[in-house]
Coordinates of C-alpha atoms in Angstrom, one line a residue:
Chain A
X654 CA -74.5 -116.4 173.6
X655 CA -75.2 -112.8 172.7
X656 CA -72.3 -112.9 170.3
X657 CA -73.8 -115.6 168.3
X658 CA -77.3 -114.2 168.2
X659 CA -76.7 -110.5 167.7
X660 CA -73.2 -111.2 166.4
X661 CA -70.1 -109.2 167.3
X662 CA -69.5 -109.1 163.6
X663 CA -72.9 -110.3 162.5
X664 CA -75.0 -108.5 160.0
X665 CA -78.2 -106.6 160.3
X666 CA -79.3 -103.9 162.7
X667 CA -77.4 -100.9 164.0
X668 CA -75.0 -101.3 166.9
X669 CA -76.3 -100.0 170.2
X670 CA -74.4 -98.9 173.3
X671 CA -75.9 -102.0 175.1
X672 CA -74.5 -104.2 172.4
X673 CA -71.0 -103.0 173.1
X674 CA -71.4 -103.2 176.9
X675 CA -72.8 -106.8 176.8
X676 CA -70.6 -108.2 174.2
X677 CA -69.0 -111.6 175.0
X678 CA -66.5 -113.4 172.9
X679 CA -66.0 -117.2 172.9
X680 CA -62.7 -118.8 173.7
X681 CA -60.7 -120.0 170.8
X682 CA -59.2 -123.4 171.4
X683 CA -56.9 -125.0 174.0
X684 CA -54.0 -124.5 171.7
X685 CA -54.7 -120.8 171.1
X686 CA -56.0 -119.1 174.3
X687 CA -57.8 -115.8 174.3
X688 CA -60.9 -114.5 172.4
X689 CA -61.5 -115.7 168.9
X690 CA -59.6 -113.4 166.5
X691 CA -62.2 -113.6 163.8
X692 CA -65.0 -112.5 166.2
X693 CA -63.1 -109.6 167.6
X694 CA -62.1 -108.4 164.1
X695 CA -65.7 -108.6 162.9
X696 CA -66.9 -106.6 165.9
X697 CA -64.2 -103.9 165.4
X698 CA -65.3 -103.5 161.8
X699 CA -68.9 -103.0 163.0
X700 CA -67.8 -100.4 165.5
X701 CA -65.8 -98.6 162.9
X702 CA -68.7 -98.5 160.4
X703 CA -71.0 -97.2 163.1
X704 CA -68.6 -94.4 164.1
X705 CA -68.2 -93.3 160.5
X706 CA -72.0 -93.2 160.0
X707 CA -72.5 -91.2 163.2
X708 CA -69.9 -88.7 162.2
X709 CA -71.5 -88.1 158.8
X710 CA -74.9 -87.7 160.4
X711 CA -73.4 -85.3 162.8
X712 CA -71.9 -83.2 160.1
X713 CA -75.1 -83.1 158.1
X714 CA -77.0 -82.0 161.1
X715 CA -74.5 -79.2 161.9
X716 CA -74.8 -77.9 158.3
X717 CA -78.6 -78.0 158.5
X718 CA -78.5 -76.1 161.8
X719 CA -76.2 -73.4 160.4
X720 CA -78.5 -73.0 157.3
X721 CA -81.6 -72.8 159.5
X722 CA -79.9 -70.3 161.8
X723 CA -78.9 -68.1 158.9
X724 CA -82.4 -68.2 157.5
X725 CA -83.8 -67.5 160.9
X726 CA -81.5 -64.5 161.3
X727 CA -82.3 -63.0 157.9
X728 CA -86.0 -63.4 158.5
X729 CA -86.3 -62.4 162.1
X730 CA -83.7 -59.7 162.6
X731 CA -85.7 -57.5 160.2
X732 CA -89.5 -57.7 160.5
X733 CA -91.0 -58.1 157.0
X734 CA -92.1 -54.7 155.7
X735 CA -95.8 -54.1 156.1
X736 CA -98.1 -54.0 153.1
X737 CA -99.1 -50.4 153.8
X738 CA -95.5 -49.2 154.0
X739 CA -94.7 -51.1 150.8
X740 CA -97.6 -49.4 149.0
X741 CA -96.6 -45.9 150.1
X742 CA -92.9 -46.3 149.2
X743 CA -93.7 -47.8 145.9
X744 CA -96.0 -45.0 145.0
X745 CA -93.5 -42.4 146.1
X746 CA -90.7 -44.0 144.0
X747 CA -93.0 -44.2 141.0
X748 CA -93.8 -40.5 141.3
X749 CA -90.2 -39.6 141.6
X750 CA -89.4 -41.8 138.5
X751 CA -92.1 -40.0 136.6
X752 CA -90.8 -36.5 137.5
X753 CA -87.3 -37.4 136.4
X754 CA -88.5 -38.9 133.2
X755 CA -90.6 -35.8 132.5
X756 CA -87.6 -33.6 133.1
X757 CA -85.4 -35.7 130.9
X758 CA -88.0 -35.7 128.1
X759 CA -88.4 -31.9 128.4
X760 CA -84.6 -31.4 128.2
X761 CA -84.5 -33.8 125.2
X762 CA -87.1 -31.7 123.3
X763 CA -85.4 -28.4 124.3
X764 CA -81.9 -29.4 123.2
X765 CA -83.0 -31.1 120.0
X766 CA -85.0 -28.1 119.0
X767 CA -82.2 -25.8 119.9
X768 CA -79.8 -27.8 117.8
X769 CA -82.1 -27.8 114.8
X770 CA -82.4 -24.1 115.0
X771 CA -78.7 -23.6 115.4
X772 CA -77.8 -25.9 112.5
X773 CA -80.5 -24.3 110.3
X774 CA -79.2 -20.8 110.9
X775 CA -75.7 -22.0 110.2
X776 CA -76.8 -23.6 107.0
X777 CA -78.6 -20.4 105.9
X778 CA -75.6 -18.2 106.7
X779 CA -73.3 -20.5 104.7
X780 CA -75.6 -20.5 101.7
X781 CA -75.9 -16.7 101.8
X782 CA -72.1 -16.4 102.1
X783 CA -71.7 -18.8 99.2
X784 CA -74.1 -16.8 97.0
X785 CA -72.3 -13.5 97.8
X786 CA -68.9 -15.0 97.0
X787 CA -70.2 -16.4 93.7
X788 CA -71.8 -13.1 92.8
X789 CA -68.5 -11.3 93.6
X790 CA -66.5 -13.7 91.5
X791 CA -68.9 -13.3 88.5
X792 CA -68.7 -9.5 88.8
X793 CA -64.8 -9.7 88.9
X794 CA -64.7 -12.0 85.9
X795 CA -67.0 -9.6 84.0
X796 CA -64.9 -6.6 85.0
X797 CA -61.7 -8.3 83.8
X798 CA -63.2 -9.3 80.5
X799 CA -64.5 -5.8 79.9
X800 CA -61.1 -4.5 80.8
X801 CA -59.3 -6.8 78.4
X802 CA -61.7 -5.9 75.5
X803 CA -61.4 -2.2 76.1
X804 CA -57.6 -2.2 76.1
X805 CA -55.7 -2.7 72.8
X806 CA -52.9 -5.4 72.6
X807 CA -50.0 -4.4 74.7
X808 CA -46.9 -3.7 72.6
X809 CA -44.5 -4.5 75.6
X810 CA -45.9 -8.0 75.8
X811 CA -46.1 -9.3 72.3
X812 CA -45.7 -12.9 73.5
X813 CA -48.4 -13.0 76.2
X814 CA -50.4 -15.6 74.3
X815 CA -47.3 -17.7 73.7
X816 CA -46.4 -17.5 77.4
X817 CA -49.9 -18.5 78.3
X818 CA -49.6 -21.5 76.1
X819 CA -46.3 -22.5 77.6
X820 CA -47.7 -22.2 81.1
X821 CA -50.6 -24.4 80.2
X822 CA -48.2 -26.9 78.6
X823 CA -46.0 -27.0 81.7
X824 CA -48.9 -27.4 84.0
X825 CA -50.1 -30.4 82.0
X826 CA -46.6 -31.8 81.8
X827 CA -46.2 -31.6 85.6
X828 CA -49.6 -33.1 86.1
X829 CA -48.7 -36.0 83.8
X830 CA -45.5 -36.7 85.7
X831 CA -47.2 -36.8 89.0
X832 CA -49.9 -39.1 87.7
X833 CA -47.3 -41.5 86.3
X834 CA -45.2 -41.5 89.4
X835 CA -48.2 -41.9 91.6
X836 CA -49.5 -44.9 89.7
X837 CA -46.0 -46.5 89.7
X838 CA -45.7 -46.0 93.5
X839 CA -49.2 -47.3 94.0
X840 CA -48.5 -50.4 92.1
X841 CA -45.4 -51.0 94.2
X842 CA -47.2 -50.4 97.4
X843 CA -50.1 -52.7 96.3
X844 CA -47.6 -55.4 95.7
X845 CA -46.0 -54.9 99.2
X846 CA -49.3 -54.7 101.0
X847 CA -50.7 -57.8 99.2
X848 CA -47.6 -59.9 99.8
X849 CA -47.5 -58.8 103.4
X850 CA -51.2 -59.4 103.9
X851 CA -50.7 -62.9 102.5
X852 CA -47.6 -63.7 104.5
X853 CA -47.7 -65.1 108.0
X854 CA -45.7 -63.1 110.6
X855 CA -43.4 -66.2 111.1
X856 CA -42.5 -66.3 107.4
X857 CA -41.3 -62.7 107.6
X858 CA -37.6 -62.5 108.7
X859 CA -37.2 -58.7 108.2
X860 CA -39.7 -55.9 108.9
X861 CA -41.0 -55.0 105.5
X862 CA -40.7 -51.7 103.8
X863 CA -42.4 -48.9 105.7
X864 CA -43.5 -45.4 105.2
X865 CA -43.4 -45.0 101.5
X866 CA -44.1 -41.2 101.8
X867 CA -40.6 -39.8 101.9
X868 CA -39.3 -40.9 98.5
X869 CA -42.3 -39.4 97.0
X870 CA -41.3 -35.8 97.0
X871 CA -37.7 -35.8 95.8
X872 CA -38.7 -38.1 93.0
X873 CA -41.4 -35.8 91.7
X874 CA -39.1 -32.9 91.9
X875 CA -36.2 -34.6 90.2
X876 CA -38.2 -35.9 87.2
X877 CA -39.1 -32.7 85.5
X878 CA -35.7 -31.3 86.3
X879 CA -34.0 -33.9 84.2
X880 CA -36.4 -34.0 81.3
X881 CA -37.2 -30.4 80.9
X882 CA -35.1 -27.5 82.1
X883 CA -37.9 -25.0 82.0
X884 CA -40.2 -26.9 84.2
X885 CA -38.8 -26.8 87.8
X886 CA -40.2 -23.5 88.9
X887 CA -43.8 -24.1 88.1
X888 CA -43.7 -27.7 89.2
X889 CA -41.9 -27.2 92.5
X890 CA -44.6 -25.0 93.7
X891 CA -47.2 -27.6 92.8
X892 CA -45.3 -30.3 94.7
X893 CA -44.8 -28.1 97.7
X894 CA -48.5 -28.2 98.2
X895 CA -48.6 -32.0 98.0
X896 CA -47.8 -33.0 101.6
X897 CA -50.4 -30.7 102.9
X898 CA -53.0 -32.0 100.7
X899 CA -52.0 -35.6 101.5
X900 CA -52.0 -35.2 105.3
X901 CA -54.7 -32.9 106.2
X902 CA -57.2 -32.6 103.4
X903 CA -57.6 -35.3 100.9
X904 CA -56.1 -38.2 102.7
X905 CA -56.1 -41.4 100.8
X906 CA -53.2 -40.6 98.6
X907 CA -52.6 -44.1 97.3
Chain B
X396 CA -86.7 -72.3 139.4
X397 CA -87.1 -71.1 135.8
X398 CA -90.8 -71.4 135.9
X399 CA -90.9 -69.5 139.2
X400 CA -88.6 -66.8 137.8
X401 CA -90.8 -66.6 134.7
X402 CA -93.9 -65.8 136.8
X403 CA -92.1 -62.9 138.5
X404 CA -90.6 -61.5 135.3
X405 CA -93.9 -61.8 133.5
X406 CA -95.2 -59.1 136.0
X407 CA -93.0 -56.6 134.2
X408 CA -92.1 -53.6 136.3
X409 CA -94.1 -54.8 139.3
X410 CA -91.8 -57.5 140.4
X411 CA -88.6 -55.3 140.5
X412 CA -90.7 -52.5 142.1
X413 CA -91.7 -54.9 144.8
X414 CA -88.1 -56.1 145.2
X415 CA -86.6 -52.6 145.7
X416 CA -89.4 -51.4 147.9
X417 CA -88.9 -54.4 150.1
X418 CA -85.2 -54.0 150.1
X419 CA -85.3 -50.3 151.0
X420 CA -87.8 -50.8 153.8
X421 CA -86.0 -53.7 155.3
X422 CA -82.5 -52.2 154.8
X423 CA -82.9 -48.4 154.5
X424 CA -79.1 -48.0 154.4
X425 CA -79.0 -49.5 150.9
X426 CA -81.1 -46.7 149.4
X427 CA -78.2 -44.3 149.1
X428 CA -76.4 -46.6 146.7
X429 CA -79.0 -46.1 144.0
X430 CA -80.0 -43.1 141.8
X431 CA -83.1 -41.0 142.5
X432 CA -85.0 -42.4 139.5
X433 CA -85.1 -46.2 139.7
X434 CA -86.9 -46.7 136.4
X435 CA -83.8 -48.0 134.6
X436 CA -82.4 -49.8 137.5
X437 CA -85.5 -51.9 137.6
X438 CA -85.1 -52.9 134.0
X439 CA -81.5 -53.8 134.7
X440 CA -82.1 -56.0 137.7
X441 CA -84.4 -58.5 136.0
X442 CA -82.3 -58.5 132.9
X443 CA -79.2 -59.4 135.0
X444 CA -81.2 -62.0 137.0
X445 CA -82.5 -63.4 133.8
X446 CA -79.0 -63.9 132.5
X447 CA -78.0 -65.7 135.7
X448 CA -81.0 -68.0 135.6
X449 CA -80.5 -68.7 132.0
X450 CA -76.9 -69.8 132.6
X451 CA -77.4 -71.5 136.0
X452 CA -76.5 -74.9 134.4
X453 CA -73.4 -73.5 132.8
X454 CA -71.2 -72.3 135.6
X455 CA -68.1 -72.0 133.4
X456 CA -69.6 -69.1 131.5
X457 CA -71.5 -67.7 134.5
X458 CA -68.6 -67.5 137.0
X459 CA -66.5 -65.0 135.0
X460 CA -69.5 -62.7 134.5
X461 CA -70.3 -62.8 138.3
X462 CA -66.6 -62.1 139.1
X463 CA -66.6 -59.1 136.9
X464 CA -69.9 -57.9 138.4
X465 CA -68.5 -58.4 141.9
X466 CA -65.4 -56.5 141.2
X467 CA -67.3 -53.7 139.5
X468 CA -69.9 -53.4 142.3
X469 CA -67.2 -52.2 144.6
X470 CA -67.5 -48.7 143.1
X471 CA -71.1 -48.5 144.3
X472 CA -69.9 -49.0 147.8
X473 CA -71.3 -52.6 147.9
X474 CA -69.9 -54.7 150.8
X475 CA -70.3 -58.4 151.7
X476 CA -72.9 -57.5 154.3
X477 CA -75.3 -56.2 151.6
X478 CA -75.6 -59.5 149.9
X479 CA -77.8 -61.3 152.4
X480 CA -80.1 -58.3 152.5
X481 CA -80.6 -58.5 148.7
X482 CA -81.0 -62.3 149.0
X483 CA -83.9 -62.0 151.5
X484 CA -85.7 -59.4 149.4
X485 CA -85.2 -61.4 146.3
X486 CA -86.8 -64.5 147.9
X487 CA -89.6 -62.4 149.3
X488 CA -90.3 -61.1 145.8
X489 CA -90.2 -64.5 144.1
X490 CA -92.5 -65.8 146.8
X491 CA -94.9 -62.9 146.5
X492 CA -95.5 -63.5 142.7
X493 CA -95.8 -67.3 142.8
X494 CA -98.9 -69.1 144.2
X495 CA -97.0 -72.4 143.9
X496 CA -94.2 -71.3 146.2
X497 CA -92.9 -74.1 148.4
X498 CA -90.1 -75.1 150.7
X499 CA -88.2 -76.8 147.9
X500 CA -88.2 -73.7 145.7
X501 CA -87.1 -71.6 148.7
X502 CA -84.2 -74.0 149.4
X503 CA -83.1 -74.1 145.7
X504 CA -83.2 -70.3 145.4
X505 CA -81.4 -69.8 148.7
X506 CA -78.6 -72.2 147.5
X507 CA -78.4 -70.6 144.1
X508 CA -78.2 -67.1 145.5
X509 CA -75.7 -68.0 148.1
X510 CA -73.4 -69.4 145.3
X511 CA -73.8 -66.2 143.3
X512 CA -73.2 -64.0 146.3
X513 CA -70.1 -66.0 147.3
X514 CA -68.5 -65.8 143.8
X515 CA -69.2 -62.0 143.7
X516 CA -67.9 -61.4 147.2
X517 CA -64.8 -63.4 146.7
X518 CA -64.0 -61.7 143.5
X519 CA -64.5 -58.3 145.1
X520 CA -62.3 -59.2 148.1
X521 CA -59.5 -60.5 145.9
X522 CA -59.6 -57.7 143.4
X523 CA -56.5 -55.5 143.0
X524 CA -56.6 -51.8 143.1
X525 CA -59.0 -49.4 144.7
X526 CA -62.8 -49.8 144.2
X527 CA -62.9 -46.4 142.5
X528 CA -60.6 -43.5 141.7
X529 CA -61.3 -39.9 142.7
X530 CA -60.4 -37.5 139.9
X531 CA -60.4 -33.8 139.4
X532 CA -61.4 -32.0 136.2
X533 CA -58.4 -30.0 135.2
X534 CA -59.6 -29.0 131.7
X535 CA -63.0 -28.5 130.1
X536 CA -63.4 -27.4 126.5
X537 CA -66.7 -27.0 124.7
X538 CA -65.7 -28.0 121.1
X539 CA -69.0 -28.0 119.4
X540 CA -72.7 -27.4 120.3
X541 CA -72.7 -30.7 122.1
X542 CA -69.2 -32.1 122.4
X543 CA -66.7 -31.3 125.1
X544 CA -63.2 -32.5 125.7
X545 CA -62.4 -33.0 129.4
X546 CA -59.1 -33.6 131.0
X547 CA -59.1 -35.5 134.3
X548 CA -56.4 -35.9 136.9
X549 CA -56.9 -39.0 139.0
X550 CA -55.6 -38.7 142.5
X551 CA -54.2 -42.2 142.5
X552 CA -52.4 -43.5 139.4
X553 CA -54.7 -45.6 137.2
X554 CA -53.4 -48.2 134.8
X555 CA -55.2 -49.2 131.7
X556 CA -54.7 -50.6 128.3
X557 CA -55.3 -48.3 125.3
X558 CA -58.8 -48.7 124.0
X559 CA -60.3 -49.7 127.3
X560 CA -63.2 -47.8 128.8
X561 CA -63.8 -46.5 132.3
X562 CA -67.1 -45.8 133.9
X563 CA -67.5 -42.5 135.7
X564 CA -69.9 -40.7 138.0
X565 CA -70.3 -36.9 138.6
X566 CA -71.6 -35.5 141.9
X567 CA -74.0 -33.5 139.7
X568 CA -75.7 -36.7 138.8
X569 CA -75.2 -39.0 141.8
X570 CA -75.3 -42.8 141.3
X571 CA -75.5 -42.7 137.5
X572 CA -72.4 -44.3 136.0
X573 CA -71.6 -44.1 132.3
X574 CA -68.7 -45.5 130.2
X575 CA -66.2 -43.4 128.4
X576 CA -62.9 -44.2 126.7
X577 CA -59.7 -42.2 127.6
X578 CA -58.4 -40.6 124.4
X579 CA -54.8 -41.2 125.4
X580 CA -52.5 -44.1 126.5
X581 CA -51.4 -44.1 130.1
X582 CA -49.0 -41.2 130.8
X583 CA -46.4 -40.6 133.5
X584 CA -48.5 -37.7 134.8
X585 CA -51.6 -39.8 134.9
X586 CA -53.8 -37.3 133.0
X587 CA -56.8 -38.7 131.1
X588 CA -58.6 -37.0 128.2
X589 CA -62.2 -38.0 127.6
X590 CA -64.5 -36.9 124.7
X591 CA -68.2 -36.5 125.7
X592 CA -71.1 -35.9 123.4
X593 CA -74.2 -34.6 125.1
X594 CA -77.2 -36.8 124.1
X595 CA -80.5 -35.0 124.1
X596 CA -82.1 -35.6 127.5
X597 CA -79.1 -37.7 128.6
X598 CA -78.6 -36.7 132.2
X599 CA -75.0 -37.6 132.6
X600 CA -73.6 -36.6 129.2
X601 CA -75.5 -33.3 129.2
X602 CA -74.1 -32.5 132.7
X603 CA -70.6 -33.4 131.6
X604 CA -70.8 -31.2 128.6
X605 CA -72.8 -28.2 129.9
X606 CA -72.3 -28.1 133.7
X607 CA -69.1 -29.7 134.8
X608 CA -66.4 -27.2 135.4
X609 CA -62.7 -27.2 136.1
X610 CA -62.2 -28.2 139.7
X611 CA -65.2 -30.6 139.8
X612 CA -64.6 -34.1 141.2
X613 CA -65.5 -37.2 139.4
X614 CA -65.4 -40.9 140.4
X615 CA -63.9 -43.3 138.0
X616 CA -64.6 -47.1 138.0
X617 CA -62.1 -49.7 137.1
X618 CA -61.1 -49.9 133.4
X619 CA -62.9 -52.4 131.3
X620 CA -61.7 -53.8 128.0
X621 CA -64.1 -53.6 125.1
X622 CA -61.7 -53.0 122.3
X623 CA -58.9 -55.5 122.7
X624 CA -55.8 -53.7 121.5
X625 CA -52.9 -55.9 120.3
X626 CA -50.0 -53.8 121.4
X627 CA -47.4 -56.5 120.5
X628 CA -48.4 -56.7 116.9
X629 CA -46.0 -55.0 114.5
X630 CA -48.6 -54.6 111.7
X631 CA -49.4 -51.2 110.5
X632 CA -52.6 -49.7 111.7
X633 CA -55.8 -48.6 110.1
X634 CA -58.0 -46.6 112.4
X635 CA -61.6 -45.7 111.4
X636 CA -63.5 -43.4 113.8
X637 CA -66.9 -41.8 113.9
X638 CA -68.3 -39.4 116.5
X639 CA -66.6 -39.7 119.9
X640 CA -65.3 -43.1 118.9
X641 CA -62.3 -41.0 118.0
X642 CA -61.3 -41.1 121.6
X643 CA -60.6 -44.8 121.5
X644 CA -58.7 -44.4 118.2
X645 CA -56.7 -41.6 119.6
X646 CA -55.7 -43.7 122.6
X647 CA -54.2 -46.4 120.2
X648 CA -52.5 -43.6 118.3
X649 CA -51.1 -42.2 121.5
X650 CA -49.7 -45.6 122.4
X651 CA -47.8 -45.8 119.1
X652 CA -46.5 -42.2 119.6
X653 CA -45.3 -43.0 123.1
X654 CA -43.9 -46.4 122.7
X655 CA -43.1 -47.0 119.0
X656 CA -41.5 -48.6 117.1
X657 CA -43.3 -46.4 114.5
X658 CA -46.0 -48.4 112.9
X659 CA -47.6 -46.7 110.0
X660 CA -51.0 -45.3 111.1
X661 CA -53.7 -44.2 108.8
X662 CA -56.6 -42.6 110.7
X663 CA -59.9 -41.9 109.1
X664 CA -62.3 -39.6 110.9
X665 CA -65.9 -39.1 109.8
X666 CA -68.5 -36.5 110.7
X667 CA -71.7 -35.1 109.3
X668 CA -70.3 -31.6 108.7
X669 CA -66.9 -29.9 109.3
X670 CA -68.2 -28.3 112.5
X671 CA -68.6 -31.8 114.0
X672 CA -64.9 -32.5 113.5
X673 CA -64.3 -31.4 117.1
X674 CA -60.6 -32.5 117.4
X675 CA -59.4 -31.5 113.9
X676 CA -56.8 -29.0 115.1
X677 CA -55.0 -31.5 117.4
X678 CA -55.1 -34.3 114.8
X679 CA -53.7 -32.0 112.1
X680 CA -50.9 -31.1 114.5
X681 CA -50.1 -34.8 115.1
X682 CA -50.1 -35.5 111.4
X683 CA -47.7 -32.7 110.8
X684 CA -45.4 -33.9 113.6
X685 CA -45.3 -37.6 112.6
X686 CA -44.3 -38.8 109.2
X687 CA -45.7 -42.2 109.9
X688 CA -49.2 -40.8 110.5
X689 CA -51.8 -39.8 107.9
X690 CA -55.2 -38.3 109.0
X691 CA -58.1 -38.1 106.6
X692 CA -61.3 -36.2 107.5
X693 CA -64.5 -36.9 105.7
X694 CA -67.9 -35.3 105.8
X695 CA -71.2 -36.9 104.8
X696 CA -73.6 -34.0 104.8
X697 CA -71.6 -30.9 104.0
X698 CA -71.6 -29.9 100.3
X699 CA -69.6 -26.7 101.0
X700 CA -66.7 -28.6 102.5
X701 CA -63.3 -29.0 100.8
X702 CA -62.8 -32.3 102.7
X703 CA -63.5 -35.7 101.3
X704 CA -67.2 -36.3 100.9
X705 CA -69.0 -39.5 101.8
X706 CA -69.4 -41.9 104.7
X707 CA -66.2 -42.7 106.4
X708 CA -66.0 -46.3 105.3
X709 CA -66.6 -45.4 101.7
X710 CA -63.9 -42.7 101.9
X711 CA -61.5 -45.2 103.5
X712 CA -61.9 -47.6 100.6
X713 CA -60.7 -44.9 98.2
X714 CA -57.3 -45.5 99.8
X715 CA -55.7 -48.7 100.5
X716 CA -55.0 -51.5 100.0
X717 CA -55.5 -52.4 103.6
X718 CA -55.0 -56.2 103.5
X719 CA -51.9 -56.2 105.8
X720 CA -53.3 -53.9 108.5
X721 CA -54.5 -54.3 112.0
X722 CA -57.8 -52.5 111.8
X723 CA -59.8 -50.8 114.7
X724 CA -63.2 -49.4 113.9
X725 CA -65.0 -47.3 116.6
X726 CA -68.1 -45.3 116.4
X727 CA -71.9 -45.5 115.8
X728 CA -73.2 -49.0 115.0
X729 CA -74.0 -48.5 111.3
X730 CA -70.6 -46.9 110.7
X731 CA -68.8 -49.9 112.3
X732 CA -70.9 -52.4 110.4
X733 CA -70.3 -50.6 107.1
X734 CA -66.5 -50.5 107.8
X735 CA -66.3 -54.2 108.7
X736 CA -68.3 -55.3 105.7
X737 CA -66.2 -53.3 103.3
X738 CA -62.9 -54.4 104.7
X739 CA -63.8 -58.1 104.8
X740 CA -64.9 -57.9 101.2
X741 CA -61.6 -56.2 100.5
X742 CA -59.8 -59.2 101.9
X743 CA -58.9 -58.3 105.5
X744 CA -59.3 -61.3 107.8
X745 CA -62.3 -60.7 110.1
X746 CA -60.2 -61.3 113.3
X747 CA -57.9 -58.5 112.4
X748 CA -60.8 -56.0 112.4
X749 CA -61.5 -55.1 116.0
X750 CA -64.5 -52.9 116.7
X751 CA -66.4 -51.1 119.4
X752 CA -69.8 -49.5 119.0
X753 CA -70.2 -46.1 120.7
X754 CA -73.8 -45.5 121.5
X755 CA -75.7 -43.5 124.2
X756 CA -75.3 -45.7 127.3
X757 CA -79.0 -46.0 127.3
X758 CA -81.8 -44.5 125.3
X759 CA -83.7 -41.7 127.0
X760 CA -86.9 -42.6 128.7
X761 CA -90.4 -41.4 127.8
X762 CA -92.7 -39.9 130.4
X763 CA -94.2 -43.3 131.1
X764 CA -90.7 -44.6 131.8
X765 CA -90.7 -46.6 128.6
X766 CA -87.4 -47.0 126.9
X767 CA -87.3 -45.7 123.3
X768 CA -84.5 -45.7 120.9

């Protein structure tokens, strides 16, 4: 029986169409008519395996076909450029590259020389201007000194020297006040910054103190007013300059 | 594959020259996407390919790079149909320079290239927003010998994060793209301000400073984040800027101005001499308008100046303490390094110091096409 030899469910060999056409199954028993269940099941298993394998092979072949077609298209739709054409285009491109590079190099030299010349002239002009200003100042100081020597002490201003001393004193006093206040504020700010720098954002329930600049000015103005009645005029003009200095010129005020 | 790539890249300029010649002859329509001079393009190609080959085993890090490349390539007019053309010329090049070329190598390279192209095409197709923005120059001010401030009006609104950069192309220098940072945060009217320093021999920067006029059209590429600005942080800011790095710092400053809540901002701006402080007037105006802002100028080579003297990082350290700040340092390489080193020594955590180096986008070439610094 072909079933027994080739086996409806038997092992070995791939299943051929002829196998399926010629398959025979033995009868079971008198009690249980029909084909043997076990043989039919084994055969169906083989048929299933075979179909799976065929489908996989089919898919792989399809993929290979698409791949080959794609490569074929990319190769054949455009004939590969000839060696001579390649040589000509490459040479033309290199020539163009070189011209551009030369133009850029030329422009680089031109602009850097122009800049040097420009900055050099500016520097010279500034030095000359500086020298002229200095000479003028010296001349002015000399003239004032000569003037003062030639003129006798003015009887209308007997206290000129005393006033001068007072002005110097007040200036020094104002300066000292500012220095002390500034170092106090700096220390305060350093504490705040350091603490804040150490703290994690989560540990910080309230936004910490910001913008310490505003309290600066009234405090400076108030201090001399309380301690010395004569000071405010001279000192207020000094503090008026402060915000400008801080913001636009000298910057790191702390 | 690596050995094969090594053979081609060992040929120096010859391999990319062969590649582009092959590409332009086989697909002449691709030529117009490239600049006249291809010298620097050739350097870039093998550099980019080298990066891909080096990471071919590490897809996790490669894929984001390719996606970014794919999205960015839209501005060049690259479409999906161009990718197979490039692939064919690449294979022809690799084959040309390798005596041991075989079917297996061809199959491996084809598969690798298909993957790369697929990732780039998919990223390009799924990208939001236009491939590029057309913009009109509505303001052009020469501020110094070689710095100009340009104001651009994009025709379509462009959204970006303060501190980001955009690439741009002028029709006066076709197909050459360079990165610049807007000097403002996004505004309702969409205006962008950019600061350009003309580098000697630099084709794009020189044209932007000396030739571009009001009414000119520019193309802008999608914004790219270099300086990651933490807009949510409530820490006070310390901004340190050198050269046209000021643009990025001003962008952050503009964000605080527009959106508050007022964070205290201390801005330090350095230059060689007073003349080089090209934006001083506007910064002084801002400092006068806002109590939460202080601006400090410093000069390093100007003995006559009444401003602070010294390099900007040095001048910055005369103030402080800065330990609580979010710090952004932008400018030339040495300036940025100096600033970071001083602040870290001062006790500012390194991750709170964000930096971007502003350098010429590429060094000028010599006559031989060699790149010098």
